[in-house]
PDB file of C-alpha atoms in Angstrom:
ATOM      1  CA  UNK Y   1     -29.243  37.594 -46.278  1.00 85.00           C
ATOM      2  CA  UNK Y   2     -29.657  38.769 -42.727  1.00 85.00           C
ATOM      3  CA  UNK Y   3     -30.081  35.774 -40.603  1.00 95.00           C
ATOM      4  CA  UNK Y   4     -29.635  34.843 -36.808  1.00 97.00           C
ATOM      5  CA  UNK Y   5     -28.465  31.062 -36.875  1.00 97.00           C
ATOM      6  CA  UNK Y   6     -28.615  29.323 -34.009  1.00 97.00           C
ATOM      7  CA  UNK Y   7     -27.057  25.703 -33.662  1.00 97.00           C
ATOM      8  CA  UNK Y   8     -28.173  22.683 -32.714  1.00 97.00           C
ATOM      9  CA  UNK Y   9     -31.677  22.889 -33.622  1.00 97.00           C
ATOM     10  CA  UNK Y  10     -32.480  19.494 -31.596  1.00 97.00           C
ATOM     11  CA  UNK Y  11     -30.881  18.066 -28.797  1.00 97.00           C
ATOM     12  CA  UNK Y  12     -31.337  15.222 -26.749  1.00 96.00           C
ATOM     13  CA  UNK Y  13     -29.036  14.795 -23.897  1.00 95.00           C
ATOM     14  CA  UNK Y  14     -28.806  13.983 -20.117  1.00 95.00           C
ATOM     15  CA  UNK Y  15     -29.190  15.740 -16.601  1.00 96.00           C
ATOM     16  CA  UNK Y  16     -25.450  16.824 -15.559  1.00 95.00           C
ATOM     17  CA  UNK Y  17     -24.156  17.001 -18.777  1.00 96.00           C
ATOM     18  CA  UNK Y  18     -22.720  20.056 -20.043  1.00 97.00           C
ATOM     19  CA  UNK Y  19     -24.004  22.014 -23.495  1.00 97.00           C
ATOM     20  CA  UNK Y  20     -23.686  24.923 -24.976  1.00 98.00           C
ATOM     21  CA  UNK Y  21     -26.334  26.406 -27.597  1.00 98.00           C
ATOM     22  CA  UNK Y  22     -24.836  28.730 -30.243  1.00 98.00           C
ATOM     23  CA  UNK Y  23     -26.465  31.819 -31.759  1.00 98.00           C
ATOM     24  CA  UNK Y  24     -24.628  34.105 -34.994  1.00 98.00           C
ATOM     25  CA  UNK Y  25     -26.207  37.132 -36.227  1.00 97.00           C
ATOM     26  CA  UNK Y  26     -24.652  38.918 -39.089  1.00 96.00           C
ATOM     27  CA  UNK Y  27     -26.252  41.852 -39.138  1.00 95.00           C
ATOM     28  CA  UNK Y  28     -23.487  43.939 -36.826  1.00 95.00           C
ATOM     29  CA  UNK Y  29     -26.535  44.394 -33.805  1.00 95.00           C
ATOM     30  CA  UNK Y  30     -25.143  45.343 -30.386  1.00 94.00           C
ATOM     31  CA  UNK Y  31     -27.966  44.031 -28.559  1.00 94.00           C
ATOM     32  CA  UNK Y  32     -28.685  40.234 -28.207  1.00 96.00           C
ATOM     33  CA  UNK Y  33     -31.310  38.208 -26.554  1.00 96.00           C
ATOM     34  CA  UNK Y  34     -31.913  34.406 -24.868  1.00 98.00           C
ATOM     35  CA  UNK Y  35     -35.927  33.317 -24.852  1.00 97.00           C
ATOM     36  CA  UNK Y  36     -36.819  29.764 -23.401  1.00 97.00           C
ATOM     37  CA  UNK Y  37     -40.582  29.090 -25.216  1.00 97.00           C
ATOM     38  CA  UNK Y  38     -43.003  27.367 -22.952  1.00 95.00           C
ATOM     39  CA  UNK Y  39     -46.457  26.373 -23.349  1.00 91.00           C
ATOM     40  CA  UNK Y  40     -48.692  28.489 -21.622  1.00 90.00           C
ATOM     41  CA  UNK Y  41     -45.586  31.117 -20.732  1.00 93.00           C
ATOM     42  CA  UNK Y  42     -44.917  32.328 -23.940  1.00 93.00           C
ATOM     43  CA  UNK Y  43     -41.624  33.471 -24.141  1.00 95.00           C
ATOM     44  CA  UNK Y  44     -39.388  34.903 -21.475  1.00 95.00           C
ATOM     45  CA  UNK Y  45     -36.140  36.388 -21.381  1.00 95.00           C
ATOM     46  CA  UNK Y  46     -33.047  34.503 -19.977  1.00 97.00           C
ATOM     47  CA  UNK Y  47     -30.038  36.967 -20.203  1.00 97.00           C
ATOM     48  CA  UNK Y  48     -29.442  40.093 -22.969  1.00 95.00           C
ATOM     49  CA  UNK Y  49     -26.338  41.306 -24.330  1.00 95.00           C
ATOM     50  CA  UNK Y  50     -26.252  45.092 -24.617  1.00 92.00           C
ATOM     51  CA  UNK Y  51     -22.611  44.697 -25.876  1.00 92.00           C
ATOM     52  CA  UNK Y  52     -19.398  43.194 -26.189  1.00 95.00           C
ATOM     53  CA  UNK Y  53     -18.667  42.269 -22.682  1.00 95.00           C
ATOM     54  CA  UNK Y  54     -21.699  43.571 -21.677  1.00 94.00           C
ATOM     55  CA  UNK Y  55     -24.657  40.798 -20.160  1.00 96.00           C
ATOM     56  CA  UNK Y  56     -27.067  40.640 -17.591  1.00 94.00           C
ATOM     57  CA  UNK Y  57     -30.363  38.749 -16.160  1.00 95.00           C
ATOM     58  CA  UNK Y  58     -33.148  38.571 -17.792  1.00 94.00           C
ATOM     59  CA  UNK Y  59     -36.385  37.327 -16.433  1.00 92.00           C
ATOM     60  CA  UNK Y  60     -35.175  33.722 -15.848  1.00 96.00           C
ATOM     61  CA  UNK Y  61     -31.431  33.399 -15.558  1.00 97.00           C
ATOM     62  CA  UNK Y  62     -31.211  30.406 -12.942  1.00 97.00           C
ATOM     63  CA  UNK Y  63     -29.407  27.569 -14.365  1.00 97.00           C
ATOM     64  CA  UNK Y  64     -27.776  29.537 -17.537  1.00 98.00           C
ATOM     65  CA  UNK Y  65     -25.001  31.024 -18.227  1.00 98.00           C
ATOM     66  CA  UNK Y  66     -23.932  33.827 -21.305  1.00 98.00           C
ATOM     67  CA  UNK Y  67     -21.009  35.443 -22.959  1.00 96.00           C
ATOM     68  CA  UNK Y  68     -20.183  37.903 -25.291  1.00 97.00           C
ATOM     69  CA  UNK Y  69     -16.567  37.759 -26.522  1.00 97.00           C
ATOM     70  CA  UNK Y  70     -17.701  39.146 -29.777  1.00 97.00           C
ATOM     71  CA  UNK Y  71     -20.358  40.848 -31.312  1.00 97.00           C
ATOM     72  CA  UNK Y  72     -21.795  38.641 -33.848  1.00 97.00           C
ATOM     73  CA  UNK Y  73     -21.993  35.563 -31.087  1.00 98.00           C
ATOM     74  CA  UNK Y  74     -23.832  35.043 -28.064  1.00 98.00           C
ATOM     75  CA  UNK Y  75     -23.705  31.336 -26.646  1.00 98.00           C
ATOM     76  CA  UNK Y  76     -26.279  30.303 -24.258  1.00 98.00           C
ATOM     77  CA  UNK Y  77     -24.409  27.841 -21.590  1.00 98.00           C
ATOM     78  CA  UNK Y  78     -26.118  25.290 -19.789  1.00 97.00           C
ATOM     79  CA  UNK Y  79     -23.542  24.232 -16.768  1.00 95.00           C
ATOM     80  CA  UNK Y  80     -25.595  20.900 -15.519  1.00 96.00           C
ATOM     81  CA  UNK Y  81     -28.894  20.499 -17.847  1.00 97.00           C
ATOM     82  CA  UNK Y  82     -32.139  19.374 -15.414  1.00 97.00           C
ATOM     83  CA  UNK Y  83     -35.519  18.177 -16.892  1.00 97.00           C
ATOM     84  CA  UNK Y  84     -36.441  21.634 -16.253  1.00 96.00           C
ATOM     85  CA  UNK Y  85     -35.061  23.123 -18.431  1.00 98.00           C
ATOM     86  CA  UNK Y  86     -36.624  21.032 -21.372  1.00 98.00           C
ATOM     87  CA  UNK Y  87     -37.731  24.346 -23.394  1.00 98.00           C
ATOM     88  CA  UNK Y  88     -37.843  25.771 -26.780  1.00 98.00           C
ATOM     89  CA  UNK Y  89     -35.222  28.365 -27.186  1.00 98.00           C
ATOM     90  CA  UNK Y  90     -34.668  31.354 -29.178  1.00 98.00           C
ATOM     91  CA  UNK Y  91     -32.141  33.911 -29.600  1.00 98.00           C
ATOM     92  CA  UNK Y  92     -32.408  37.497 -31.165  1.00 96.00           C
ATOM     93  CA  UNK Y  93     -30.868  40.380 -32.388  1.00 96.00           C
ATOM     94  CA  UNK Y  94     -31.359  43.670 -32.403  1.00 93.00           C
ATOM     95  CA  UNK Y  95     -29.927  47.871 -33.042  1.00 89.00           C
ATOM     96  CA  UNK Y  96     -29.273  48.739 -29.542  1.00 81.00           C
ATOM     97  CA  UNK Y  97     -32.108  51.622 -29.535  1.00 75.00           C
ATOM     98  CA  UNK Y  98     -34.868  50.544 -27.351  1.00 74.00           C
ATOM     99  CA  UNK Y  99     -37.909  49.420 -30.344  1.00 79.00           C
ATOM    100  CA  UNK Y 100     -36.047  48.428 -32.493  1.00 84.00           C
ATOM    101  CA  UNK Y 101     -37.323  45.433 -34.198  1.00 88.00           C
ATOM    102  CA  UNK Y 102     -35.890  42.246 -33.043  1.00 92.00           C
ATOM    103  CA  UNK Y 103     -34.583  39.681 -35.001  1.00 95.00           C
ATOM    104  CA  UNK Y 104     -35.184  35.919 -33.790  1.00 97.00           C
ATOM    105  CA  UNK Y 105     -33.733  32.511 -35.489  1.00 97.00           C
ATOM    106  CA  UNK Y 106     -35.160  29.507 -35.901  1.00 96.00           C
ATOM    107  CA  UNK Y 107     -34.902  27.999 -32.061  1.00 97.00           C
ATOM    108  CA  UNK Y 108     -33.231  24.800 -30.874  1.00 98.00           C
ATOM    109  CA  UNK Y 109     -35.110  22.196 -29.240  1.00 98.00           C
ATOM    110  CA  UNK Y 110     -33.746  21.086 -25.963  1.00 98.00           C
ATOM    111  CA  UNK Y 111     -34.967  17.811 -24.088  1.00 97.00           C
ATOM    112  CA  UNK Y 112     -32.720  16.798 -20.948  1.00 97.00           C
ATOM    113  CA  UNK Y 113     -33.528  13.575 -20.003  1.00 95.00           C
TER     114      UNK Y 113
ATOM    115  CA  UNK M   1     -46.060  37.473 -12.850  1.00 71.00           C
ATOM    116  CA  UNK M   2     -46.920  38.086 -16.870  1.00 78.00           C
ATOM    117  CA  UNK M   3     -46.585  41.468 -17.450  1.00 90.00           C
ATOM    118  CA  UNK M   4     -48.451  41.231 -20.766  1.00 95.00           C
ATOM    119  CA  UNK M   5     -51.932  39.343 -20.227  1.00 96.00           C
ATOM    120  CA  UNK M   6     -53.135  37.653 -23.903  1.00 97.00           C
ATOM    121  CA  UNK M   7     -56.041  35.862 -24.748  1.00 96.00           C
ATOM    122  CA  UNK M   8     -57.390  34.223 -25.975  1.00 97.00           C
ATOM    123  CA  UNK M   9     -55.341  30.884 -25.769  1.00 96.00           C
ATOM    124  CA  UNK M  10     -56.385  29.621 -28.908  1.00 97.00           C
ATOM    125  CA  UNK M  11     -58.591  30.648 -31.832  1.00 98.00           C
ATOM    126  CA  UNK M  12     -60.694  29.349 -34.687  1.00 98.00           C
ATOM    127  CA  UNK M  13     -62.372  31.445 -37.301  1.00 98.00           C
ATOM    128  CA  UNK M  14     -63.395  30.370 -40.947  1.00 98.00           C
ATOM    129  CA  UNK M  15     -61.728  32.340 -43.913  1.00 98.00           C
ATOM    130  CA  UNK M  16     -63.301  35.888 -44.725  1.00 98.00           C
ATOM    131  CA  UNK M  17     -63.983  36.246 -41.010  1.00 98.00           C
ATOM    132  CA  UNK M  18     -62.151  38.308 -38.419  1.00 98.00           C
ATOM    133  CA  UNK M  19     -59.506  37.580 -35.455  1.00 98.00           C
ATOM    134  CA  UNK M  20     -59.384  39.680 -32.672  1.00 98.00           C
ATOM    135  CA  UNK M  21     -56.910  39.229 -29.854  1.00 98.00           C
ATOM    136  CA  UNK M  22     -56.552  41.184 -26.984  1.00 98.00           C
ATOM    137  CA  UNK M  23     -54.107  41.831 -24.729  1.00 98.00           C
ATOM    138  CA  UNK M  24     -53.789  44.043 -21.463  1.00 97.00           C
ATOM    139  CA  UNK M  25     -50.994  45.265 -19.474  1.00 96.00           C
ATOM    140  CA  UNK M  26     -50.358  47.178 -15.533  1.00 93.00           C
ATOM    141  CA  UNK M  27     -47.188  48.869 -15.984  1.00 92.00           C
ATOM    142  CA  UNK M  28     -47.488  52.808 -17.470  1.00 92.00           C
ATOM    143  CA  UNK M  29     -43.701  52.866 -18.507  1.00 91.00           C
ATOM    144  CA  UNK M  30     -44.514  50.574 -21.182  1.00 92.00           C
ATOM    145  CA  UNK M  31     -44.356  52.578 -24.784  1.00 90.00           C
ATOM    146  CA  UNK M  32     -44.140  51.061 -27.654  1.00 92.00           C
ATOM    147  CA  UNK M  33     -46.206  47.376 -28.082  1.00 95.00           C
ATOM    148  CA  UNK M  34     -45.132  45.053 -31.006  1.00 95.00           C
ATOM    149  CA  UNK M  35     -47.444  41.925 -32.043  1.00 97.00           C
ATOM    150  CA  UNK M  36     -45.332  39.194 -33.160  1.00 97.00           C
ATOM    151  CA  UNK M  37     -46.310  36.128 -35.872  1.00 98.00           C
ATOM    152  CA  UNK M  38     -44.762  32.790 -35.654  1.00 97.00           C
ATOM    153  CA  UNK M  39     -45.129  30.038 -37.743  1.00 97.00           C
ATOM    154  CA  UNK M  40     -44.273  26.117 -36.611  1.00 94.00           C
ATOM    155  CA  UNK M  41     -40.825  25.538 -36.580  1.00 93.00           C
ATOM    156  CA  UNK M  42     -39.556  29.439 -36.982  1.00 95.00           C
ATOM    157  CA  UNK M  43     -38.683  32.067 -34.973  1.00 96.00           C
ATOM    158  CA  UNK M  44     -41.102  35.356 -34.147  1.00 97.00           C
ATOM    159  CA  UNK M  45     -40.914  37.875 -36.511  1.00 96.00           C
ATOM    160  CA  UNK M  46     -42.362  41.423 -36.349  1.00 95.00           C
ATOM    161  CA  UNK M  47     -45.999  41.667 -37.682  1.00 96.00           C
ATOM    162  CA  UNK M  48     -46.508  45.375 -36.480  1.00 95.00           C
ATOM    163  CA  UNK M  49     -46.629  47.560 -33.826  1.00 94.00           C
ATOM    164  CA  UNK M  50     -47.673  50.740 -31.838  1.00 93.00           C
ATOM    165  CA  UNK M  51     -46.856  53.666 -29.572  1.00 91.00           C
ATOM    166  CA  UNK M  52     -49.053  54.350 -26.931  1.00 88.00           C
ATOM    167  CA  UNK M  53     -49.568  58.366 -29.030  1.00 90.00           C
ATOM    168  CA  UNK M  54     -51.679  57.186 -31.503  1.00 92.00           C
ATOM    169  CA  UNK M  55     -55.208  55.213 -30.820  1.00 93.00           C
ATOM    170  CA  UNK M  56     -54.711  52.475 -34.076  1.00 96.00           C
ATOM    171  CA  UNK M  57     -52.069  51.484 -36.556  1.00 96.00           C
ATOM    172  CA  UNK M  58     -53.462  50.117 -39.813  1.00 96.00           C
ATOM    173  CA  UNK M  59     -51.187  47.916 -42.145  1.00 96.00           C
ATOM    174  CA  UNK M  60     -53.017  46.153 -45.090  1.00 97.00           C
ATOM    175  CA  UNK M  61     -55.447  43.524 -43.340  1.00 97.00           C
ATOM    176  CA  UNK M  62     -53.893  43.642 -39.806  1.00 98.00           C
ATOM    177  CA  UNK M  63     -54.517  46.335 -37.422  1.00 97.00           C
ATOM    178  CA  UNK M  64     -53.338  47.713 -34.012  1.00 96.00           C
ATOM    179  CA  UNK M  65     -56.180  48.926 -31.726  1.00 96.00           C
ATOM    180  CA  UNK M  66     -54.594  51.151 -28.327  1.00 95.00           C
ATOM    181  CA  UNK M  67     -56.752  52.267 -25.392  1.00 94.00           C
ATOM    182  CA  UNK M  68     -54.323  54.001 -23.193  1.00 93.00           C
ATOM    183  CA  UNK M  69     -56.344  55.100 -20.479  1.00 93.00           C
ATOM    184  CA  UNK M  70     -57.694  51.217 -20.230  1.00 95.00           C
ATOM    185  CA  UNK M  71     -53.854  49.890 -20.878  1.00 95.00           C
ATOM    186  CA  UNK M  72     -55.111  47.438 -23.230  1.00 96.00           C
ATOM    187  CA  UNK M  73     -54.384  46.623 -27.050  1.00 97.00           C
ATOM    188  CA  UNK M  74     -55.762  44.056 -29.902  1.00 98.00           C
ATOM    189  CA  UNK M  75     -54.553  42.745 -33.250  1.00 98.00           C
ATOM    190  CA  UNK M  76     -57.160  42.653 -35.156  1.00 98.00           C
ATOM    191  CA  UNK M  77     -56.862  40.281 -38.951  1.00 98.00           C
ATOM    192  CA  UNK M  78     -59.287  41.419 -41.402  1.00 98.00           C
ATOM    193  CA  UNK M  79     -60.433  38.890 -43.862  1.00 98.00           C
ATOM    194  CA  UNK M  80     -58.650  36.321 -42.270  1.00 98.00           C
ATOM    195  CA  UNK M  81     -56.504  33.346 -44.289  1.00 98.00           C
ATOM    196  CA  UNK M  82     -55.426  30.416 -44.195  1.00 97.00           C
ATOM    197  CA  UNK M  83     -52.050  31.844 -44.495  1.00 97.00           C
ATOM    198  CA  UNK M  84     -52.657  33.797 -41.493  1.00 98.00           C
ATOM    199  CA  UNK M  85     -52.169  30.308 -39.175  1.00 98.00           C
ATOM    200  CA  UNK M  86     -49.908  31.131 -36.628  1.00 98.00           C
ATOM    201  CA  UNK M  87     -49.098  31.666 -32.952  1.00 97.00           C
ATOM    202  CA  UNK M  88     -48.971  35.503 -32.186  1.00 98.00           C
ATOM    203  CA  UNK M  89     -47.401  37.429 -29.804  1.00 97.00           C
ATOM    204  CA  UNK M  90     -48.629  40.593 -27.920  1.00 97.00           C
ATOM    205  CA  UNK M  91     -45.498  42.397 -26.698  1.00 96.00           C
ATOM    206  CA  UNK M  92     -44.368  45.389 -25.081  1.00 94.00           C
ATOM    207  CA  UNK M  93     -41.401  47.700 -23.922  1.00 92.00           C
ATOM    208  CA  UNK M  94     -40.085  50.666 -22.144  1.00 88.00           C
ATOM    209  CA  UNK M  95     -37.700  53.267 -23.283  1.00 81.00           C
ATOM    210  CA  UNK M  96     -36.621  53.937 -19.411  1.00 74.00           C
ATOM    211  CA  UNK M  97     -34.684  50.523 -19.256  1.00 76.00           C
ATOM    212  CA  UNK M  98     -31.815  51.898 -22.264  1.00 75.00           C
ATOM    213  CA  UNK M  99     -32.307  48.260 -23.301  1.00 78.00           C
ATOM    214  CA  UNK M 100     -34.690  46.015 -25.887  1.00 84.00           C
ATOM    215  CA  UNK M 101     -36.001  43.971 -23.503  1.00 89.00           C
ATOM    216  CA  UNK M 102     -39.519  42.776 -24.780  1.00 92.00           C
ATOM    217  CA  UNK M 103     -42.284  41.213 -22.036  1.00 93.00           C
ATOM    218  CA  UNK M 104     -43.799  38.916 -24.092  1.00 95.00           C
ATOM    219  CA  UNK M 105     -47.895  37.942 -23.633  1.00 96.00           C
ATOM    220  CA  UNK M 106     -48.329  33.819 -23.990  1.00 96.00           C
ATOM    221  CA  UNK M 107     -49.146  33.275 -27.046  1.00 97.00           C
ATOM    222  CA  UNK M 108     -52.745  32.876 -29.549  1.00 97.00           C
ATOM    223  CA  UNK M 109     -52.630  30.085 -31.808  1.00 97.00           C
ATOM    224  CA  UNK M 110     -55.141  31.217 -34.671  1.00 98.00           C
ATOM    225  CA  UNK M 111     -56.255  28.351 -37.011  1.00 98.00           C
ATOM    226  CA  UNK M 112     -57.951  29.701 -40.207  1.00 98.00           C
ATOM    227  CA  UNK M 113     -60.691  27.188 -41.479  1.00 97.00           C
ATOM    228  CA  UNK M 114     -60.593  27.235 -45.334  1.00 93.00           C
TER     229      UNK M 114
END
């Protein structure tokens, strides 16, 4: 089954404690992206990757890091989480060609206390 | 700065009625306009999409209307059903960036009352 898998689905943690949200896709997609979803703001792009070892900033990259060492994985790293990073996070993947449907994971709800 | 503006924020429709969600954009470089549907606890999923060379696209009960001169597009859900209750996001992207980046609207929470 074609899918994008995120882990964990839920996490409550404290300010400053490094965390990683993993994302894996099994569709051999070149393009992967991270979004955060906040009430009244919709989905905003954090980082994206066009292929292995190629990453770039989206609209709200501050406080986040990513890496793309393998095609199927695109982890999101919060080195020193802060309460304003409390949000619902989605990973998505698609073929590299523009205007392709993006396939989303089921989300990770992060609470930073 | 929100590149795609979406309204209304929430919408309540009777079963069998028509649901209409509107979006507007400013960047004329946008050349692809998808709509995504999101159910609680799930990620968004592509519902229907349109390119600016057509004014309307219909798939079943879902229709996108596109007005290039006004830089507006809308989603119409005919014969709305309780199973359509979800959050709907319009989005836009542009080929010239070379990346499949989507700019999303703020979302519309649709509730269809039986």
